[in-house]
PDB file of C-alpha atoms and ligand atoms in Angstrom:
ATOM      1  CA  MET A   1     -31.858  18.326   3.300  1.00 51.00           C
ATOM      2  CA  TRP A   2     -28.010  19.555   4.629  1.00 54.00           C
ATOM      3  CA  SER A   3     -27.113  21.693   1.975  1.00 55.00           C
ATOM      4  CA  GLY A   4     -28.764  24.721   4.675  1.00 61.00           C
ATOM      5  CA  MET A   5     -26.568  23.910   6.765  1.00 62.00           C
ATOM      6  CA  PRO A   6     -23.632  26.600   6.993  1.00 70.00           C
ATOM      7  CA  LEU A   7     -21.028  23.959   8.218  1.00 76.00           C
ATOM      8  CA  PHE A   8     -21.228  22.305   4.943  1.00 80.00           C
ATOM      9  CA  PRO A   9     -19.730  23.709   1.669  1.00 85.00           C
ATOM     10  CA  GLU A  10     -21.730  24.036  -1.422  1.00 88.00           C
ATOM     11  CA  ARG A  11     -22.144  21.021  -3.512  1.00 90.00           C
ATOM     12  CA  ALA A  12     -21.100  21.598  -6.745  1.00 91.00           C
ATOM     13  CA  SER A  13     -19.839  18.518  -8.340  1.00 93.00           C
ATOM     14  CA  THR A  14     -20.855  15.304  -9.465  1.00 92.00           C
ATOM     15  CA  MET A  15     -18.866  13.650  -6.742  1.00 92.00           C
ATOM     16  CA  ALA A  16     -19.915  16.420  -3.737  1.00 92.00           C
ATOM     17  CA  GLY A  17     -23.400  14.054  -3.404  1.00 92.00           C
ATOM     18  CA  ARG A  18     -21.383  10.621  -3.303  1.00 93.00           C
ATOM     19  CA  VAL A  19     -18.931  12.057  -0.778  1.00 93.00           C
ATOM     20  CA  ASP A  20     -21.485  13.403   1.499  1.00 92.00           C
ATOM     21  CA  ALA A  21     -23.435  10.428   1.541  1.00 93.00           C
ATOM     22  CA  LEU A  22     -20.605   8.346   2.681  1.00 95.00           C
ATOM     23  CA  TYR A  23     -19.617  11.114   5.485  1.00 93.00           C
ATOM     24  CA  PHE A  24     -23.409  11.323   6.773  1.00 93.00           C
ATOM     25  CA  PHE A  25     -23.389   7.514   7.025  1.00 95.00           C
ATOM     26  CA  LEU A  26     -20.286   7.656   9.041  1.00 96.00           C
ATOM     27  CA  ILE A  27     -21.167  10.355  11.236  1.00 95.00           C
ATOM     28  CA  GLY A  28     -24.348   8.738  11.939  1.00 95.00           C
ATOM     29  CA  LEU A  29     -23.009   5.246  12.662  1.00 95.00           C
ATOM     30  CA  SER A  30     -20.515   7.068  14.823  1.00 96.00           C
ATOM     31  CA  THR A  31     -23.423   8.994  16.953  1.00 97.00           C
ATOM     32  CA  PHE A  32     -25.702   5.593  16.842  1.00 96.00           C
ATOM     33  CA  PHE A  33     -23.016   3.595  18.461  1.00 95.00           C
ATOM     34  CA  SER A  34     -21.449   6.248  20.539  1.00 97.00           C
ATOM     35  CA  LEU A  35     -25.139   6.882  22.261  1.00 97.00           C
ATOM     36  CA  LEU A  36     -25.606   3.365  22.346  1.00 96.00           C
ATOM     37  CA  ILE A  37     -22.535   2.272  24.167  1.00 96.00           C
ATOM     38  CA  ALA A  38     -22.966   5.512  26.491  1.00 97.00           C
ATOM     39  CA  GLY A  39     -26.576   4.736  27.089  1.00 97.00           C
ATOM     40  CA  LEU A  40     -25.846   1.026  28.175  1.00 96.00           C
ATOM     41  CA  ILE A  41     -22.831   2.246  30.187  1.00 97.00           C
ATOM     42  CA  VAL A  42     -25.013   4.466  32.540  1.00 97.00           C
ATOM     43  CA  PHE A  43     -28.170   2.413  32.280  1.00 97.00           C
ATOM     44  CA  TYR A  44     -26.328  -0.820  33.759  1.00 94.00           C
ATOM     45  CA  ALA A  45     -24.238   1.181  36.130  1.00 94.00           C
ATOM     46  CA  VAL A  46     -27.669   2.212  37.302  1.00 94.00           C
ATOM     47  CA  LYS A  47     -29.140  -1.240  36.903  1.00 91.00           C
ATOM     48  CA  TYR A  48     -26.107  -3.600  38.990  1.00 89.00           C
ATOM     49  CA  ARG A  49     -25.131  -1.055  41.076  1.00 88.00           C
ATOM     50  CA  ARG A  50     -23.344  -2.553  44.034  1.00 86.00           C
ATOM     51  CA  ARG A  51     -26.585  -2.603  47.080  1.00 87.00           C
ATOM     52  CA  LYS A  52     -24.910  -3.995  50.176  1.00 86.00           C
ATOM     53  CA  ALA A  53     -21.004  -3.599  51.081  1.00 84.00           C
ATOM     54  CA  ASP A  54     -20.151  -7.451  50.643  1.00 85.00           C
ATOM     55  CA  GLU A  55     -21.860  -8.227  47.174  1.00 84.00           C
ATOM     56  CA  ILE A  56     -19.787 -10.083  45.099  1.00 84.00           C
ATOM     57  CA  GLY A  57     -20.735 -10.178  41.194  1.00 80.00           C
ATOM     58  CA  ALA A  58     -21.507 -13.368  39.607  1.00 83.00           C
ATOM     59  CA  ASP A  59     -18.682 -15.482  37.351  1.00 86.00           C
ATOM     60  CA  ILE A  60     -19.433 -15.397  33.618  1.00 85.00           C
ATOM     61  CA  HIS A  61     -18.037 -17.986  31.336  1.00 86.00           C
ATOM     62  CA  GLY A  62     -18.748 -16.876  27.928  1.00 85.00           C
ATOM     63  CA  SER A  63     -21.606 -16.909  25.338  1.00 90.00           C
ATOM     64  CA  LEU A  64     -21.136 -18.259  21.907  1.00 93.00           C
ATOM     65  CA  ILE A  65     -24.205 -16.632  20.323  1.00 94.00           C
ATOM     66  CA  LEU A  66     -22.973 -13.030  22.246  1.00 92.00           C
ATOM     67  CA  GLU A  67     -19.258 -13.594  20.709  1.00 93.00           C
ATOM     68  CA  ILE A  68     -20.228 -14.296  17.268  1.00 95.00           C
ATOM     69  CA  ALA A  69     -22.530 -11.302  17.163  1.00 95.00           C
ATOM     70  CA  TRP A  70     -20.175  -8.955  18.601  1.00 92.00           C
ATOM     71  CA  SER A  71     -17.580  -9.915  15.925  1.00 95.00           C
ATOM     72  CA  GLY A  72     -20.317 -10.596  12.931  1.00 96.00           C
ATOM     73  CA  ILE A  73     -21.881  -7.240  12.955  1.00 94.00           C
ATOM     74  CA  PRO A  74     -19.079  -5.278  13.194  1.00 94.00           C
ATOM     75  CA  LEU A  75     -17.452  -7.354  10.336  1.00 97.00           C
ATOM     76  CA  VAL A  76     -20.768  -6.483   8.356  1.00 97.00           C
ATOM     77  CA  ILE A  77     -20.652  -2.956   9.122  1.00 95.00           C
ATOM     78  CA  THR A  78     -16.911  -2.497   8.335  1.00 96.00           C
ATOM     79  CA  MET A  79     -17.323  -4.105   5.226  1.00 97.00           C
ATOM     80  CA  VAL A  80     -20.141  -2.115   3.955  1.00 96.00           C
ATOM     81  CA  ILE A  81     -17.807   1.132   4.897  1.00 96.00           C
ATOM     82  CA  PHE A  82     -14.900  -0.787   3.019  1.00 97.00           C
ATOM     83  CA  VAL A  83     -16.938  -1.578  -0.352  1.00 97.00           C
ATOM     84  CA  TRP A  84     -18.939   1.822  -0.385  1.00 96.00           C
ATOM     85  CA  GLY A  85     -15.803   3.567   0.762  1.00 96.00           C
ATOM     86  CA  ALA A  86     -13.502   1.939  -2.286  1.00 96.00           C
ATOM     87  CA  SER A  87     -16.241   2.549  -5.005  1.00 95.00           C
ATOM     88  CA  VAL A  88     -16.081   6.246  -4.021  1.00 94.00           C
ATOM     89  CA  PHE A  89     -12.282   6.347  -3.947  1.00 94.00           C
ATOM     90  CA  PHE A  90     -12.311   4.387  -7.542  1.00 94.00           C
ATOM     91  CA  ALA A  91     -14.636   6.687  -9.199  1.00 93.00           C
ATOM     92  CA  MET A  92     -12.261   9.680  -7.708  1.00 91.00           C
ATOM     93  CA  ALA A  93      -8.803   8.121  -8.804  1.00 90.00           C
ATOM     94  CA  ARG A  94      -9.899   7.194 -12.208  1.00 91.00           C
ATOM     95  CA  PRO A  95     -11.007  10.328 -14.319  1.00 90.00           C
ATOM     96  CA  PRO A  96     -12.695   9.723 -17.576  1.00 91.00           C
ATOM     97  CA  ASP A  97     -10.816   9.621 -20.971  1.00 87.00           C
ATOM     98  CA  GLU A  98     -12.526  12.228 -22.600  1.00 89.00           C
ATOM     99  CA  ALA A  99     -11.905  14.674 -19.087  1.00 91.00           C
ATOM    100  CA  LEU A 100     -10.488  18.247 -20.119  1.00 91.00           C
ATOM    101  CA  ASN A 101      -6.434  18.237 -19.079  1.00 90.00           C
ATOM    102  CA  ILE A 102      -5.522  21.237 -17.226  1.00 92.00           C
ATOM    103  CA  TYR A 103      -1.928  21.820 -15.784  1.00 92.00           C
ATOM    104  CA  ALA A 104      -1.278  23.271 -12.108  1.00 93.00           C
ATOM    105  CA  VAL A 105       1.941  24.182 -10.881  1.00 92.00           C
ATOM    106  CA  GLY A 106       1.921  24.988  -7.366  1.00 93.00           C
ATOM    107  CA  LYS A 107       4.415  27.749  -5.808  1.00 91.00           C
ATOM    108  CA  GLN A 108       5.082  29.332  -2.525  1.00 91.00           C
ATOM    109  CA  TRP A 109       2.581  30.916  -2.897  1.00 91.00           C
ATOM    110  CA  MET A 110       0.401  30.791  -5.596  1.00 92.00           C
ATOM    111  CA  TRP A 111      -1.490  28.787  -8.290  1.00 94.00           C
ATOM    112  CA  LYS A 112      -0.471  28.660 -11.657  1.00 92.00           C
ATOM    113  CA  PHE A 113      -2.937  26.917 -14.373  1.00 93.00           C
ATOM    114  CA  GLN A 114      -2.203  26.341 -17.454  1.00 88.00           C
ATOM    115  CA  HIS A 115      -4.711  25.347 -20.073  1.00 87.00           C
ATOM    116  CA  LEU A 116      -3.891  23.639 -23.097  1.00 84.00           C
ATOM    117  CA  ASP A 117      -5.269  26.173 -25.812  1.00 81.00           C
ATOM    118  CA  GLY A 118      -2.380  28.105 -24.396  1.00 77.00           C
ATOM    119  CA  GLN A 119      -4.085  30.349 -21.853  1.00 83.00           C
ATOM    120  CA  ARG A 120      -2.185  30.984 -18.466  1.00 83.00           C
ATOM    121  CA  GLU A 121      -3.777  31.771 -15.093  1.00 88.00           C
ATOM    122  CA  ILE A 122      -2.829  32.787 -11.587  1.00 89.00           C
ATOM    123  CA  ASN A 123      -4.716  31.798  -8.604  1.00 93.00           C
ATOM    124  CA  GLU A 124      -8.003  31.907 -10.436  1.00 91.00           C
ATOM    125  CA  LEU A 125      -9.067  28.477 -12.745  1.00 93.00           C
ATOM    126  CA  HIS A 126     -11.779  28.828 -15.372  1.00 92.00           C
ATOM    127  CA  VAL A 127     -13.393  25.588 -16.324  1.00 94.00           C
ATOM    128  CA  PRO A 128     -16.401  24.517 -18.341  1.00 93.00           C
ATOM    129  CA  VAL A 129     -19.756  23.397 -16.285  1.00 93.00           C
ATOM    130  CA  GLY A 130     -20.599  19.654 -16.940  1.00 91.00           C
ATOM    131  CA  ARG A 131     -17.633  18.477 -18.543  1.00 92.00           C
ATOM    132  CA  ALA A 132     -15.093  16.131 -16.569  1.00 94.00           C
ATOM    133  CA  VAL A 133     -11.573  18.362 -15.493  1.00 94.00           C
ATOM    134  CA  LYS A 134      -8.479  16.374 -15.085  1.00 94.00           C
ATOM    135  CA  MET A 135      -5.843  18.595 -13.172  1.00 94.00           C
ATOM    136  CA  ILE A 136      -2.345  17.565 -13.872  1.00 92.00           C
ATOM    137  CA  MET A 137      -0.213  18.980 -11.017  1.00 93.00           C
ATOM    138  CA  THR A 138       3.394  19.451  -9.768  1.00 92.00           C
ATOM    139  CA  SER A 139       5.159  22.008  -7.651  1.00 92.00           C
ATOM    140  CA  GLU A 140       8.095  23.668  -7.762  1.00 90.00           C
ATOM    141  CA  ASP A 141       9.318  23.515  -4.295  1.00 90.00           C
ATOM    142  CA  VAL A 142       7.486  21.784  -1.153  1.00 93.00           C
ATOM    143  CA  ILE A 143       4.323  20.088  -1.287  1.00 95.00           C
ATOM    144  CA  HIS A 144       0.876  21.782  -1.508  1.00 95.00           C
ATOM    145  CA  ASP A 145      -2.364  20.489  -1.587  1.00 96.00           C
ATOM    146  CA  PHE A 146      -5.566  21.322  -4.095  1.00 95.00           C
ATOM    147  CA  PHE A 147      -8.551  21.732  -2.211  1.00 95.00           C
ATOM    148  CA  VAL A 148     -11.766  22.706  -3.590  1.00 94.00           C
ATOM    149  CA  PRO A 149     -14.597  21.907  -0.746  1.00 93.00           C
ATOM    150  CA  ALA A 150     -17.262  22.666  -3.427  1.00 93.00           C
ATOM    151  CA  PHE A 151     -16.272  19.655  -5.391  1.00 93.00           C
ATOM    152  CA  ARG A 152     -15.214  17.107  -2.768  1.00 93.00           C
ATOM    153  CA  VAL A 153     -11.570  17.140  -4.107  1.00 93.00           C
ATOM    154  CA  LYS A 154      -8.388  17.378  -2.221  1.00 93.00           C
ATOM    155  CA  ALA A 155      -4.834  16.357  -3.598  1.00 93.00           C
ATOM    156  CA  ASP A 156      -1.350  16.752  -2.597  1.00 95.00           C
ATOM    157  CA  VAL A 157       0.737  18.643  -5.090  1.00 94.00           C
ATOM    158  CA  LEU A 158       4.439  17.318  -4.916  1.00 93.00           C
ATOM    159  CA  PRO A 159       7.508  18.667  -6.179  1.00 90.00           C
ATOM    160  CA  GLY A 160       9.033  15.961  -8.834  1.00 85.00           C
ATOM    161  CA  ARG A 161       6.350  14.249  -9.583  1.00 87.00           C
ATOM    162  CA  TYR A 162       2.758  14.398 -11.373  1.00 90.00           C
ATOM    163  CA  THR A 163      -0.500  13.861  -9.615  1.00 91.00           C
ATOM    164  CA  THR A 164      -3.940  14.355 -10.989  1.00 91.00           C
ATOM    165  CA  VAL A 165      -7.433  14.818  -9.561  1.00 94.00           C
ATOM    166  CA  TRP A 166     -10.663  15.349 -11.565  1.00 95.00           C
ATOM    167  CA  PHE A 167     -13.958  16.896 -11.423  1.00 95.00           C
ATOM    168  CA  GLU A 168     -16.620  17.670 -13.062  1.00 95.00           C
ATOM    169  CA  PRO A 169     -18.607  20.814 -11.883  1.00 95.00           C
ATOM    170  CA  THR A 170     -22.427  20.821 -12.123  1.00 94.00           C
ATOM    171  CA  LYS A 171     -23.180  24.667 -11.253  1.00 92.00           C
ATOM    172  CA  PRO A 172     -21.778  27.804 -12.594  1.00 93.00           C
ATOM    173  CA  GLY A 173     -20.484  29.999  -9.708  1.00 92.00           C
ATOM    174  CA  ARG A 174     -17.210  30.691  -8.384  1.00 93.00           C
ATOM    175  CA  TYR A 175     -15.680  28.544  -5.927  1.00 93.00           C
ATOM    176  CA  HIS A 176     -13.099  28.582  -3.441  1.00 93.00           C
ATOM    177  CA  LEU A 177      -9.754  26.840  -3.869  1.00 94.00           C
ATOM    178  CA  PHE A 178      -7.210  26.332  -1.165  1.00 94.00           C
ATOM    179  CA  CYS A 179      -4.092  25.185  -0.198  1.00 95.00           C
ATOM    180  CA  ALA A 180      -4.612  22.215   2.185  1.00 94.00           C
ATOM    181  CA  GLU A 181      -0.895  21.505   3.488  1.00 93.00           C
ATOM    182  CA  TYR A 182       1.345  23.958   5.121  1.00 94.00           C
ATOM    183  CA  CYS A 183       3.917  25.206   3.292  1.00 93.00           C
ATOM    184  CA  GLY A 184       5.579  28.551   4.969  1.00 91.00           C
ATOM    185  CA  THR A 185       4.527  31.760   5.947  1.00 92.00           C
ATOM    186  CA  LYS A 186       1.953  32.436   3.838  1.00 92.00           C
ATOM    187  CA  HIS A 187       0.388  29.119   3.216  1.00 94.00           C
ATOM    188  CA  SER A 188      -2.836  30.598   4.454  1.00 93.00           C
ATOM    189  CA  GLY A 189      -2.976  33.222   1.510  1.00 92.00           C
ATOM    190  CA  MET A 190      -1.818  30.467  -1.082  1.00 94.00           C
ATOM    191  CA  ILE A 191      -5.925  30.610  -2.302  1.00 93.00           C
ATOM    192  CA  GLY A 192      -7.790  30.985  -5.384  1.00 93.00           C
ATOM    193  CA  GLN A 193     -11.285  30.648  -7.202  1.00 93.00           C
ATOM    194  CA  VAL A 194     -12.523  28.243  -9.247  1.00 94.00           C
ATOM    195  CA  VAL A 195     -14.869  30.112 -12.041  1.00 93.00           C
ATOM    196  CA  VAL A 196     -17.349  27.451 -13.447  1.00 94.00           C
ATOM    197  CA  MET A 197     -18.930  28.926 -16.609  1.00 92.00           C
ATOM    198  CA  GLU A 198     -21.381  27.718 -19.284  1.00 93.00           C
ATOM    199  CA  PRO A 199     -19.893  26.045 -22.374  1.00 91.00           C
ATOM    200  CA  SER A 200     -20.503  28.989 -24.335  1.00 90.00           C
ATOM    201  CA  GLU A 201     -18.915  31.587 -21.973  1.00 88.00           C
ATOM    202  CA  TYR A 202     -16.115  29.268 -21.440  1.00 89.00           C
ATOM    203  CA  GLN A 203     -15.415  29.457 -25.240  1.00 86.00           C
ATOM    204  CA  THR A 204     -15.494  32.860 -25.356  1.00 85.00           C
ATOM    205  CA  TRP A 205     -13.458  33.054 -22.495  1.00 84.00           C
ATOM    206  CA  LEU A 206     -10.875  30.585 -23.730  1.00 82.00           C
ATOM    207  CA  SER A 207     -10.714  32.665 -27.299  1.00 79.00           C
ATOM    208  CA  GLY A 208     -10.446  35.677 -25.213  1.00 74.00           C
ATOM    209  CA  GLY A 209      -6.376  35.711 -25.170  1.00 67.00           C
ATOM    210  CA  ALA A 210      -3.767  33.204 -25.725  1.00 63.00           C
ATOM    211  CA  PRO A 211      -1.029  35.062 -27.126  1.00 66.00           C
ATOM    212  CA  GLU A 212       1.606  32.468 -27.332  1.00 68.00           C
ATOM    213  CA  GLY A 213      -0.502  29.873 -29.097  1.00 77.00           C
ATOM    214  CA  SER A 214      -1.402  26.457 -27.599  1.00 79.00           C
ATOM    215  CA  LEU A 215       0.698  24.910 -25.026  1.00 79.00           C
ATOM    216  CA  ALA A 216       1.529  22.025 -27.434  1.00 79.00           C
ATOM    217  CA  SER A 217       2.810  24.524 -30.142  1.00 78.00           C
ATOM    218  CA  THR A 218       4.593  26.143 -27.104  1.00 80.00           C
ATOM    219  CA  GLY A 219       6.632  22.787 -26.050  1.00 82.00           C
ATOM    220  CA  ALA A 220       7.246  22.356 -30.219  1.00 82.00           C
ATOM    221  CA  LYS A 221       9.542  25.546 -30.128  1.00 83.00           C
ATOM    222  CA  LEU A 222      10.957  24.848 -26.883  1.00 82.00           C
ATOM    223  CA  PHE A 223      11.511  20.999 -28.298  1.00 84.00           C
ATOM    224  CA  ALA A 224      13.803  22.766 -31.585  1.00 80.00           C
ATOM    225  CA  ASP A 225      14.957  25.578 -29.083  1.00 81.00           C
ATOM    226  CA  LEU A 226      16.795  23.013 -26.860  1.00 81.00           C
ATOM    227  CA  ALA A 227      17.813  20.709 -29.893  1.00 79.00           C
ATOM    228  CA  CYS A 228      15.966  17.620 -28.881  1.00 82.00           C
ATOM    229  CA  ASN A 229      14.895  17.403 -32.646  1.00 80.00           C
ATOM    230  CA  THR A 230      18.576  16.379 -33.741  1.00 79.00           C
ATOM    231  CA  CYS A 231      18.410  13.225 -31.669  1.00 80.00           C
ATOM    232  CA  HIS A 232      14.508  12.721 -31.658  1.00 83.00           C
ATOM    233  CA  ARG A 233      13.338  12.151 -35.529  1.00 79.00           C
ATOM    234  CA  PRO A 234      10.305  11.157 -36.812  1.00 78.00           C
ATOM    235  CA  ASP A 235      11.618   9.149 -39.291  1.00 76.00           C
ATOM    236  CA  ALA A 236      13.524   6.811 -36.747  1.00 71.00           C
ATOM    237  CA  GLN A 237      16.935   7.755 -37.921  1.00 75.00           C
ATOM    238  CA  GLY A 238      17.589   9.567 -34.507  1.00 76.00           C
ATOM    239  CA  ARG A 239      19.806   8.689 -31.950  1.00 80.00           C
ATOM    240  CA  GLY A 240      16.893   8.852 -29.679  1.00 80.00           C
ATOM    241  CA  PRO A 241      13.347   7.252 -29.337  1.00 82.00           C
ATOM    242  CA  VAL A 242      11.078   8.336 -32.120  1.00 80.00           C
ATOM    243  CA  LEU A 243       8.374  10.283 -30.374  1.00 81.00           C
ATOM    244  CA  GLU A 244       5.314  10.448 -32.537  1.00 82.00           C
ATOM    245  CA  GLY A 245       2.817   8.323 -31.542  1.00 79.00           C
ATOM    246  CA  LEU A 246       4.434   7.233 -28.210  1.00 83.00           C
ATOM    247  CA  PHE A 247       2.500   8.840 -25.500  1.00 84.00           C
ATOM    248  CA  GLY A 248       0.263   6.222 -24.073  1.00 82.00           C
ATOM    249  CA  LYS A 249       2.244   3.111 -25.644  1.00 83.00           C
ATOM    250  CA  THR A 250       3.903   0.273 -23.229  1.00 85.00           C
ATOM    251  CA  VAL A 251       7.659   0.373 -24.466  1.00 84.00           C
ATOM    252  CA  ALA A 252      10.506  -2.000 -23.301  1.00 83.00           C
ATOM    253  CA  LEU A 253      13.322  -0.911 -21.602  1.00 85.00           C
ATOM    254  CA  GLN A 254      17.013  -1.746 -21.499  1.00 82.00           C
ATOM    255  CA  SER A 255      16.113  -3.182 -17.778  1.00 83.00           C
ATOM    256  CA  GLY A 256      14.136  -6.119 -19.333  1.00 83.00           C
ATOM    257  CA  GLU A 257      11.286  -3.797 -17.737  1.00 86.00           C
ATOM    258  CA  THR A 258       8.243  -2.304 -19.564  1.00 85.00           C
ATOM    259  CA  ILE A 259       6.929   0.958 -18.633  1.00 86.00           C
ATOM    260  CA  THR A 260       3.808   2.846 -20.209  1.00 85.00           C
ATOM    261  CA  VAL A 261       4.373   6.586 -21.456  1.00 86.00           C
ATOM    262  CA  ASP A 262       2.593   8.816 -19.062  1.00 84.00           C
ATOM    263  CA  GLU A 263       3.433  12.204 -18.294  1.00 84.00           C
ATOM    264  CA  ALA A 264       5.569  11.035 -15.206  1.00 84.00           C
ATOM    265  CA  TYR A 265       7.691   9.297 -17.658  1.00 86.00           C
ATOM    266  CA  VAL A 266       8.248  12.036 -20.386  1.00 85.00           C
ATOM    267  CA  ARG A 267       9.118  13.921 -17.221  1.00 85.00           C
ATOM    268  CA  GLU A 268      11.604  12.002 -15.715  1.00 85.00           C
ATOM    269  CA  SER A 269      12.931  11.224 -18.925  1.00 85.00           C
ATOM    270  CA  ILE A 270      14.124  14.696 -19.571  1.00 85.00           C
ATOM    271  CA  LEU A 271      15.090  15.371 -16.329  1.00 84.00           C
ATOM    272  CA  THR A 272      17.057  12.292 -15.811  1.00 83.00           C
ATOM    273  CA  PRO A 273      17.051  10.361 -19.020  1.00 83.00           C
ATOM    274  CA  VAL A 274      19.535   7.612 -17.953  1.00 81.00           C
ATOM    275  CA  ALA A 275      17.125   6.391 -15.496  1.00 82.00           C
ATOM    276  CA  LYS A 276      14.843   4.567 -17.869  1.00 84.00           C
ATOM    277  CA  ILE A 277      16.430   3.719 -21.402  1.00 84.00           C
ATOM    278  CA  THR A 278      14.444   2.182 -24.117  1.00 83.00           C
ATOM    279  CA  ALA A 279      15.718  -1.349 -25.200  1.00 80.00           C
ATOM    280  CA  GLY A 280      17.684  -0.298 -27.853  1.00 80.00           C
ATOM    281  CA  PHE A 281      19.223   2.818 -27.405  1.00 81.00           C
ATOM    282  CA  GLN A 282      22.550   4.606 -25.403  1.00 80.00           C
ATOM    283  CA  PRO A 283      22.659   6.292 -22.041  1.00 81.00           C
ATOM    284  CA  ILE A 284      23.420   9.345 -24.214  1.00 80.00           C
ATOM    285  CA  MET A 285      20.986  12.155 -23.774  1.00 84.00           C
ATOM    286  CA  PRO A 286      22.023  14.843 -21.513  1.00 81.00           C
ATOM    287  CA  THR A 287      19.956  16.053 -18.335  1.00 84.00           C
ATOM    288  CA  PHE A 288      17.728  18.970 -18.556  1.00 81.00           C
ATOM    289  CA  GLN A 289      17.826  19.420 -14.861  1.00 81.00           C
ATOM    290  CA  GLY A 290      17.606  23.151 -13.985  1.00 78.00           C
ATOM    291  CA  LEU A 291      17.855  24.209 -17.843  1.00 82.00           C
ATOM    292  CA  VAL A 292      14.071  23.838 -18.086  1.00 82.00           C
ATOM    293  CA  THR A 293      11.634  25.301 -15.465  1.00 83.00           C
ATOM    294  CA  GLU A 294       8.121  23.117 -14.457  1.00 81.00           C
ATOM    295  CA  GLU A 295       6.221  25.069 -16.743  1.00 81.00           C
ATOM    296  CA  GLN A 296       8.693  24.457 -19.632  1.00 84.00           C
ATOM    297  CA  LEU A 297       8.434  20.905 -18.781  1.00 84.00           C
ATOM    298  CA  LEU A 298       4.567  20.866 -18.987  1.00 83.00           C
ATOM    299  CA  ALA A 299       4.743  22.299 -22.570  1.00 83.00           C
ATOM    300  CA  LEU A 300       7.058  19.647 -23.670  1.00 86.00           C
ATOM    301  CA  VAL A 301       4.966  16.732 -22.110  1.00 85.00           C
ATOM    302  CA  GLU A 302       2.294  18.165 -23.704  1.00 84.00           C
ATOM    303  CA  TYR A 303       3.979  18.437 -26.767  1.00 87.00           C
ATOM    304  CA  VAL A 304       4.635  14.768 -26.604  1.00 85.00           C
ATOM    305  CA  LYS A 305       1.581  14.004 -26.195  1.00 84.00           C
ATOM    306  CA  SER A 306       0.021  15.818 -29.301  1.00 82.00           C
ATOM    307  CA  LEU A 307       2.904  13.770 -31.159  1.00 82.00           C
ATOM    308  CA  LYS A 308       0.541  11.586 -32.623  1.00 77.00           C
ATOM    309  CA  GLY A 309      -1.327  10.106 -36.262  1.00 55.00           C
ATOM    310  CA  LEU A 310       1.922  10.083 -38.093  1.00 56.00           C
ATOM    311  CA  PRO A 311       2.650   6.306 -39.495  1.00 50.00           C
ATOM    312  CA  GLN A 312       3.441   4.872 -36.499  1.00 45.00           C
ATOM    313  CA  VAL A 313       6.752   3.075 -35.502  1.00 48.00           C
ATOM    314  CA  GLU A 314       6.043   0.451 -33.373  1.00 48.00           C
ATOM    315  CA  THR A 315       7.363   0.224 -30.334  1.00 46.00           C
ATOM    316  CA  ARG A 316       6.005  -2.201 -28.085  1.00 42.00           C
TER     317      ARG A 316
HETATM  318 CU1  LIG B 401       0.669  25.576  -0.491  1.00 97.43          CU
HETATM  319 CU2  LIG B 401       0.111  25.820   1.949  1.00 97.43          CU
END
């Protein structure tokens, strides 16, 4: 009913309808109470206006029923908003396990996308329709914000860490992509397009060109070039932890804490190796800060993620 309204962007993701429903509920609720309150103010101002110069209002000494009502009704309403809002929030915060991962790097002033198969794009993002897509994002410089109105997704993109956002496009087409955080002179020009394609078209597009091979293979090459493989060896004889099968595991740290190995931990361990040393290892790894770019980091992270399937050394 609202889709014809030019004020609202198209709905092109599974989440769009849910976000809009909550939004319209809030608008409706606010409108109802604004009109009710303003109407009553006017009505009572007229009804109880002073008619004689010496008229004085009657004292009122409280009303239990009224006080319960004005506490209870707002409580119910705000709880509805809270539970409804939280359910949408949790759905948006938890990407499905089978989501297609795509990396994004924000930079003054462009969006760089990296597909696992090796394709790279700037200011254009190709995705298949009907499949959940999880964006793993970081920034090379300042704070940016990934915003696709048609999908109703928006998330800050921060230097020094990974943030994620997910969406499942429901309609093929081209959709606006914006940077929604002021990031310098050409912030307004930091825009792009998300191209949603039929799965078959998407496959054709994917096979269209990735001269350098998959992202993980780029990472593997880099891993060897940086000589990471001299310490991180699959046979547990190296001076660093075995990386095979490590991703997603929970490991014990020297500090006695445990941590789940995710993208952020791998990234941190490359840039600031001493920050969280695995129990049983020495803090001897040099930092790679300044030696690898954000995009190379993504390749290394993806390589570590890809190291599965070998006979596993229990790291728990
Ligand atoms: Cu990037 Cu605004």
